[in-house]
Coordinates of C-alpha atoms and ligand atoms in Angstrom, one line a residue:
M1 CA 161.0 10.1 90.6
D2 CA 159.9 8.3 93.3
I3 CA 157.0 7.7 94.8
Y4 CA 155.7 9.8 97.6
D5 CA 152.8 9.9 100.0
V6 CA 152.9 13.3 100.3
A7 CA 154.3 16.3 98.4
V8 CA 155.1 19.8 100.3
V9 CA 155.5 22.6 97.7
G10 CA 157.2 25.4 100.1
G11 CA 159.7 24.7 102.6
G12 CA 158.9 27.5 105.4
N13 CA 157.6 27.1 108.6
A14 CA 153.6 25.9 107.1
G15 CA 155.8 23.3 104.9
L16 CA 157.9 22.0 107.5
S17 CA 155.4 21.6 110.0
A18 CA 153.3 19.5 107.7
A19 CA 156.3 17.8 106.2
L20 CA 157.4 16.7 109.7
T21 CA 153.4 16.1 110.6
A22 CA 153.2 13.6 107.6
R23 CA 156.5 12.1 108.6
Q24 CA 155.4 11.5 112.0
A25 CA 152.4 9.5 111.0
G26 CA 154.8 7.5 108.8
A27 CA 154.2 8.8 105.1
R28 CA 157.2 9.4 102.9
V29 CA 157.2 13.2 101.9
I30 CA 159.1 14.8 99.9
V31 CA 159.7 18.7 100.3
L32 CA 159.9 21.1 97.0
E33 CA 161.4 24.5 97.8
G34 CA 162.0 27.2 95.1
A35 CA 164.9 29.1 96.8
P36 CA 168.5 28.1 96.9
R37 CA 169.7 26.1 100.2
D38 CA 171.5 28.9 101.3
L39 CA 168.2 31.1 101.4
R40 CA 165.4 28.6 102.4
G41 CA 162.9 29.2 104.5
G42 CA 161.1 31.8 103.1
N43 CA 159.2 34.8 105.2
S44 CA 159.7 32.5 108.0
R45 CA 164.0 32.8 108.4
H46 CA 162.9 36.3 108.9
T47 CA 160.2 36.0 111.8
R48 CA 161.2 36.8 115.2
N49 CA 158.4 35.5 117.0
L50 CA 155.0 33.7 118.2
R51 CA 152.1 34.8 119.8
C52 CA 151.0 32.6 122.0
A53 CA 147.8 32.7 124.4
H54 CA 149.2 31.7 128.2
A55 CA 146.9 30.8 131.2
A56 CA 150.3 31.4 134.0
P57 CA 153.7 32.5 133.2
T58 CA 155.8 30.2 131.4
R59 CA 159.8 29.6 131.1
V60 CA 159.7 32.2 128.3
L61 CA 155.9 34.2 128.4
T62 CA 155.3 36.5 131.4
D63 CA 152.0 37.0 133.2
T64 CA 149.1 35.7 131.3
Y65 CA 147.5 36.1 127.8
S66 CA 144.0 34.8 127.8
E67 CA 142.1 33.5 124.5
D68 CA 139.5 35.8 124.9
E69 CA 141.8 38.3 124.8
F70 CA 144.2 37.5 122.2
L71 CA 140.8 37.1 120.0
A72 CA 139.9 40.6 121.2
D73 CA 143.7 41.5 119.9
L74 CA 142.7 39.7 116.8
L75 CA 139.5 41.8 115.8
R76 CA 140.6 44.9 116.8
A77 CA 143.7 44.7 114.1
T78 CA 141.6 43.2 111.4
R79 CA 138.8 45.6 112.3
N80 CA 136.5 42.8 112.7
D81 CA 137.2 41.2 109.4
T82 CA 138.4 37.8 110.4
D83 CA 137.2 34.3 109.5
G84 CA 135.9 33.0 112.6
P85 CA 136.2 28.9 112.6
L86 CA 140.2 29.8 111.8
A87 CA 140.5 32.8 114.1
Q88 CA 139.5 30.4 116.8
L89 CA 141.9 27.5 115.9
L90 CA 144.9 29.5 115.8
V91 CA 144.3 31.6 119.0
G92 CA 142.9 27.3 120.9
R93 CA 146.1 26.1 119.2
S94 CA 148.5 28.4 119.9
A95 CA 149.2 27.7 123.2
G96 CA 150.6 24.3 122.5
C97 CA 152.3 25.2 119.9
P98 CA 155.7 26.0 121.6
E99 CA 156.1 22.6 123.5
W100 CA 155.7 20.9 119.7
M101 CA 158.1 22.9 118.2
E102 CA 160.7 22.0 120.6
Q103 CA 160.4 18.6 119.7
F104 CA 162.0 19.4 116.1
G105 CA 165.3 21.2 117.8
V106 CA 163.6 25.4 117.9
R107 CA 164.1 26.8 120.7
F108 CA 163.3 30.2 122.3
Q109 CA 164.9 32.6 124.6
P110 CA 163.8 33.9 128.0
S111 CA 161.6 37.0 127.7
L112 CA 162.5 40.5 126.5
T113 CA 162.3 43.3 127.9
G114 CA 162.7 47.0 126.7
T115 CA 161.3 48.8 123.8
L116 CA 159.7 46.0 122.1
H117 CA 158.0 45.4 125.4
L118 CA 156.2 41.6 124.2
S119 CA 156.9 39.4 127.0
R120 CA 153.6 38.9 127.4
T121 CA 152.4 38.0 124.7
N122 CA 154.9 36.7 122.0
A123 CA 157.5 34.0 122.4
F124 CA 160.3 35.0 120.4
F125 CA 162.9 32.1 118.9
L126 CA 166.2 31.9 120.0
G127 CA 168.4 32.2 117.1
G128 CA 165.4 33.8 115.3
G129 CA 163.8 32.6 112.0
K130 CA 166.8 31.2 110.7
A131 CA 167.8 29.2 113.5
L132 CA 163.9 28.0 113.6
M133 CA 164.0 26.6 110.1
N134 CA 167.4 25.3 110.6
S135 CA 166.2 23.5 113.7
Y136 CA 162.9 22.0 111.5
Y137 CA 165.6 21.1 108.1
A138 CA 167.9 19.5 110.8
S139 CA 165.2 17.0 111.8
A140 CA 163.7 16.3 108.7
D141 CA 167.1 14.9 107.3
R142 CA 167.4 12.8 110.5
M143 CA 164.0 12.2 109.5
G144 CA 164.1 11.1 106.6
I145 CA 162.4 13.9 104.8
E146 CA 163.7 14.2 101.5
V147 CA 164.4 18.0 100.4
L148 CA 165.0 19.3 97.2
Y149 CA 166.5 23.3 96.5
E150 CA 165.8 25.2 93.7
A151 CA 162.5 23.1 92.6
E152 CA 160.3 25.9 91.6
V153 CA 156.9 24.4 91.3
I154 CA 155.2 25.9 88.0
A155 CA 152.0 23.5 86.9
L156 CA 149.5 21.7 89.0
D157 CA 147.6 19.1 87.1
I158 CA 144.1 19.5 88.6
R159 CA 141.0 16.7 87.5
D160 CA 137.9 16.7 88.4
G161 CA 139.1 19.0 91.8
E162 CA 142.2 16.5 92.6
C163 CA 145.7 17.3 92.3
R164 CA 147.1 14.5 90.2
G165 CA 150.3 15.6 89.7
I166 CA 153.0 18.4 89.4
T167 CA 155.6 19.9 87.4
V168 CA 158.7 20.9 88.8
R169 CA 161.4 23.2 87.5
L170 CA 164.5 21.9 88.8
G171 CA 167.4 24.2 86.5
A172 CA 167.2 23.4 83.1
R173 CA 164.6 20.5 83.0
T174 CA 161.3 20.0 84.4
E175 CA 159.9 17.0 86.7
Q176 CA 156.8 14.9 87.3
I177 CA 156.2 13.8 90.7
R178 CA 152.4 12.4 91.5
P179 CA 152.3 12.0 95.0
R180 CA 149.2 10.8 96.4
T181 CA 148.6 14.3 98.8
V182 CA 149.8 17.5 97.6
V183 CA 150.5 20.3 100.5
V184 CA 150.2 24.2 99.0
A185 CA 152.6 25.9 101.2
A186 CA 154.0 28.1 99.5
G187 CA 153.6 32.2 100.8
G188 CA 151.9 34.7 98.7
F189 CA 152.5 37.1 96.5
E190 CA 154.0 39.6 98.4
A191 CA 157.4 39.6 95.9
N192 CA 155.6 39.7 93.2
L193 CA 155.9 43.5 92.3
E194 CA 153.0 42.7 89.1
W195 CA 151.0 41.2 90.8
L196 CA 150.9 43.8 93.6
E197 CA 150.7 46.8 90.9
E198 CA 147.3 45.3 90.1
I199 CA 145.8 46.2 93.2
W200 CA 148.2 48.9 94.8
G201 CA 148.4 50.8 90.9
E202 CA 152.0 52.6 90.3
A203 CA 153.0 52.8 93.8
A204 CA 154.1 48.9 94.1
A205 CA 157.1 50.2 92.1
N206 CA 158.8 51.6 94.9
F207 CA 157.4 49.1 97.6
V208 CA 160.3 48.1 99.5
V209 CA 159.9 43.7 100.0
R210 CA 161.3 42.8 103.4
G211 CA 160.8 39.1 103.5
T212 CA 161.6 36.3 100.8
P213 CA 162.1 36.7 97.1
Y214 CA 160.5 33.9 96.2
N215 CA 157.1 34.5 97.3
R216 CA 155.6 35.2 93.7
G217 CA 152.2 33.9 93.9
T218 CA 153.0 31.4 91.5
L219 CA 151.1 28.8 93.0
L220 CA 148.3 31.0 94.6
R221 CA 147.5 32.0 90.5
L222 CA 147.4 28.0 89.9
L223 CA 144.9 27.5 92.3
L224 CA 142.8 30.4 91.4
D225 CA 142.9 29.7 88.0
A226 CA 141.9 26.2 88.6
G227 CA 138.8 27.4 90.1
A228 CA 140.1 28.0 93.5
Q229 CA 137.5 30.5 96.1
P230 CA 139.8 33.3 96.9
V231 CA 139.1 34.5 100.6
G232 CA 139.9 38.0 102.2
D233 CA 140.9 41.0 100.7
P234 CA 144.0 40.9 98.7
S235 CA 144.8 45.0 99.5
E236 CA 145.3 43.3 103.2
C237 CA 149.0 43.1 104.2
H238 CA 151.4 43.3 107.3
A239 CA 153.2 46.7 105.7
I240 CA 155.2 48.6 107.7
A241 CA 157.7 52.0 108.0
V242 CA 161.4 50.8 106.3
D243 CA 164.1 52.2 105.8
A244 CA 164.2 53.8 102.3
R245 CA 167.9 52.8 101.8
A246 CA 167.0 49.2 102.6
P247 CA 167.2 46.4 99.3
Q248 CA 164.3 46.1 97.5
F249 CA 163.7 42.4 98.8
D250 CA 164.8 40.2 101.5
G251 CA 166.1 43.1 103.4
G252 CA 164.5 41.6 107.2
I253 CA 163.4 43.2 110.7
V254 CA 166.7 44.8 110.7
T255 CA 165.3 47.4 108.2
R256 CA 162.3 48.4 109.8
L257 CA 161.9 51.8 111.4
D258 CA 160.7 52.1 115.5
S259 CA 161.2 56.3 115.5
L260 CA 158.2 57.6 114.1
P261 CA 156.3 57.0 117.6
F262 CA 159.0 60.0 119.3
G263 CA 158.5 62.8 116.4
I264 CA 157.0 63.9 113.4
V265 CA 156.6 62.0 110.6
V266 CA 156.6 63.7 107.1
N267 CA 155.5 63.8 103.4
T268 CA 158.0 65.0 100.6
H269 CA 156.0 68.0 101.0
A270 CA 157.4 68.2 105.0
D271 CA 153.1 68.2 105.7
R272 CA 152.0 65.7 108.7
F273 CA 149.5 62.9 107.5
Y274 CA 149.3 61.0 110.3
D275 CA 148.6 60.7 114.0
E276 CA 152.2 59.5 114.7
G277 CA 150.9 58.4 118.8
E278 CA 147.8 57.2 117.8
D279 CA 148.1 54.0 119.6
A280 CA 150.9 51.4 121.8
W281 CA 153.6 51.1 118.8
P282 CA 153.7 47.1 118.9
K283 CA 149.8 46.9 117.8
R284 CA 150.0 50.1 115.3
Y285 CA 153.5 50.0 113.8
A286 CA 152.0 47.7 111.1
I287 CA 149.8 50.5 109.8
W288 CA 152.4 53.0 108.6
G289 CA 153.4 50.2 105.3
R290 CA 149.8 51.6 103.9
L291 CA 149.9 55.0 105.2
I292 CA 153.2 55.8 103.9
A293 CA 152.4 53.9 100.1
R294 CA 149.4 56.6 99.3
Q295 CA 151.8 59.3 100.1
P296 CA 153.7 61.0 97.4
D297 CA 156.8 58.7 96.1
Q298 CA 155.6 56.3 98.8
T299 CA 158.4 58.2 101.0
A300 CA 158.0 59.8 104.5
F301 CA 160.3 61.0 106.7
S302 CA 160.6 61.0 110.4
I303 CA 162.5 63.3 112.5
V304 CA 163.3 63.3 116.1
D305 CA 165.2 65.5 118.4
A306 CA 167.8 65.0 120.8
K307 CA 165.5 63.6 123.2
A308 CA 164.2 61.5 121.6
H309 CA 167.7 59.5 121.3
G310 CA 167.4 56.0 123.7
T311 CA 163.6 55.4 123.5
F312 CA 163.2 53.8 120.1
I313 CA 165.5 50.7 118.6
P314 CA 168.5 52.9 116.5
S315 CA 168.0 52.9 112.8
M316 CA 170.1 50.3 110.6
F317 CA 171.6 52.8 108.3
P318 CA 172.3 56.1 110.2
P319 CA 170.8 58.9 110.5
I320 CA 170.4 62.1 108.5
V321 CA 171.7 64.8 111.4
A322 CA 171.7 68.6 111.7
P323 CA 171.4 71.6 113.8
T324 CA 168.6 73.3 112.7
I325 CA 165.6 72.2 111.2
R326 CA 166.3 73.9 108.0
E327 CA 169.7 72.7 108.0
L328 CA 167.8 68.8 108.2
A329 CA 165.4 69.6 105.6
V330 CA 168.2 70.9 103.0
A331 CA 169.8 67.3 103.8
L332 CA 167.0 65.3 103.1
G333 CA 165.2 67.4 100.4
L334 CA 162.3 68.5 102.2
P335 CA 161.3 72.0 101.5
A336 CA 163.0 74.2 104.4
D337 CA 160.3 76.8 104.6
R338 CA 157.4 74.3 104.5
L339 CA 159.5 71.6 107.4
D340 CA 160.1 75.1 109.5
A341 CA 156.5 76.0 109.3
T342 CA 155.3 72.3 110.5
V343 CA 157.3 71.7 113.1
D344 CA 156.1 75.4 114.3
A345 CA 152.7 74.4 114.1
F346 CA 153.5 71.1 115.9
N347 CA 155.6 72.8 118.9
R348 CA 152.7 75.4 119.2
A349 CA 150.1 72.5 119.5
V350 CA 152.0 70.6 122.3
R351 CA 150.2 70.6 126.1
P352 CA 152.5 70.0 129.1
G353 CA 152.7 66.0 129.9
T354 CA 154.5 63.6 131.6
F355 CA 156.9 62.1 129.1
T356 CA 156.7 57.8 129.4
H357 CA 158.0 56.2 125.8
T358 CA 156.9 52.8 127.7
A359 CA 152.8 53.9 128.1
L360 CA 150.7 55.8 126.1
D361 CA 150.9 58.8 128.0
D362 CA 149.3 62.4 128.5
C363 CA 151.7 63.8 126.2
R364 CA 149.4 65.4 123.6
T365 CA 148.2 68.1 121.2
E366 CA 146.1 70.5 120.6
G367 CA 144.4 72.0 118.0
L368 CA 146.7 70.4 115.4
T369 CA 145.0 67.9 112.2
P370 CA 146.1 65.3 112.4
P371 CA 146.5 65.4 116.1
K372 CA 149.4 63.4 118.0
S373 CA 147.9 62.0 120.8
H374 CA 150.3 60.4 122.7
W375 CA 154.2 60.9 123.1
A376 CA 154.5 64.6 122.1
Q377 CA 156.8 66.6 122.9
R378 CA 158.3 69.9 121.3
L379 CA 160.8 69.2 118.7
D380 CA 163.3 72.1 120.3
T381 CA 166.7 70.5 121.3
P382 CA 169.4 69.6 118.5
P383 CA 170.8 67.7 116.8
F384 CA 167.7 66.8 114.9
W385 CA 167.6 63.4 113.5
G386 CA 165.8 62.1 110.2
Ligands
FAD1 C1 161.0 40.4 108.2 C2 159.8 39.7 108.0 C3 159.2 39.5 109.5 C4 158.4 38.4 110.5 N1 158.6 38.7 112.0 C5 157.5 37.9 112.3 C6 156.8 37.9 113.6 O1 158.1 38.0 114.6 N2 156.1 36.6 114.5 C7 155.2 36.6 113.3 O2 154.2 36.1 113.5 N3 155.2 36.4 111.6 C8 156.2 37.4 111.0 N4 156.4 37.9 109.8 C9 155.7 36.9 109.4 C10 155.6 35.3 109.0 O3 156.9 35.4 108.5 C11 155.2 34.6 107.8 O4 154.0 34.5 107.9 C12 155.0 33.1 108.0 O5 156.7 32.9 107.8 C13 154.6 32.6 107.3 O6 155.3 31.1 106.7 P1 154.8 30.3 105.1 O7 155.3 28.7 105.4 O8 153.0 30.3 105.1 O9 155.3 30.7 104.1 P2 156.6 31.3 103.7 O10 157.6 30.8 105.5 O11 157.2 33.0 103.0 O12 156.9 29.8 103.3 C14 156.8 29.8 101.3 C15 158.3 28.9 101.5 O13 157.6 28.8 99.6 C16 158.8 28.9 98.7 N5 157.7 29.2 97.3 C17 157.7 30.1 96.7 N6 156.4 29.6 95.8 C18 157.3 28.2 95.3 C19 157.1 27.7 94.2 N7 156.6 27.8 93.3 N8 157.9 26.2 94.4 C20 158.4 26.0 95.1 N9 158.7 26.7 96.4 C21 158.0 28.2 96.3 C22 159.7 30.0 99.4 O14 160.7 29.6 98.9 C23 159.1 30.1 100.9 O15 160.4 29.1 100.8 C24 157.2 38.3 109.3 C25 157.6 38.4 108.2 C26 158.2 38.7 107.8 C27 159.0 39.6 106.2

């Protein structure tokens, strides 16, 4: 193979950002992407938006979002378990990111309204992550960056703390590359169910991974085996409630279920297990994957009545609909007596309030465990959806 100044392992947002930066500085760059061309771009292909601080409204962001507020949100989401300097770097540089990305053809869309209400904090890519990655790859091509697809890096030659070379599998053959610098941007191990099982036990077999199947943690393992220092908690993840009917890998954002705060959520025993109305949904939806992962069969059921229709993004797969709670239980394979009792207890605990699905309203339960702190409305209006 040719001589390269920089070899980038992984062709997602991080990898292409590194490759484009290195090329701008005059380096000869090669990107080794494990996926085939059509599926290039890792989880970045699925991403929708970028959280950015800004001191005044921009073309794509409303109002203001200060660096202090961004940092406070980050600390709250991570329960203060955050690397300080990295967090400062992320927050401090975020304001300049859209402009940096735009020079490589990335476009943002005007701010959104509606159930996501993220227009103040998050800039949305026009065309989503797929368009973002296509723009980067087109720029890389124009700028003379070499890209190899189905190029799976399987070994790093690390000696005396220095990476001297990499081994890449290209179909049936393997090649050695000896670049001056190696950048590893090959994602995490989120698609490696065996590795996840070491952390989550047998539950991992039931996980639905909505991102790329190509992030199997090969590079992480190679680096850890070579003595790299692990940081963070490997059980932490951005795990959300996805439709159980979604494919096991690569289903993307459309598999997400947004109905949870507007009804009740029960496990396979038809019992509620968490406050469905705890906090603003965009801030809290990412707790539900972990909550459901701890339930039997890693399965839960979101149940709403006709009053909730129109308050959330509809599911990609059609909901299961029934005229009574008992019939819904039968259709969902839940114990009907128990679901009836759970709904009855919930309905009796609901206190009247003014339902506002876009804000933390005063509709809540009293004397119920777990409580429902907001958006609590009786499930009494057919049809019922599960
Ligand atoms: C469905 C979904 C929606 C998301 N939405 C958002 C959002 O709206 N906003 C947000 O901020 N974040 C979002 N995220 C998270 C975000 O997408 C990721 O944090 C980000 O894309 C990670 O970028 P990356 O470049 O580090 O990894 P990736 O984009 O995953 O890239 C890693 C690359 O490495 C390659 N690779 C892996 N192993 C090897 C190997 N051995 N050899 C060669 N190549 C290899 C893979 O093929 C892949 O292309 C979302 C994630 C998913 C799955």
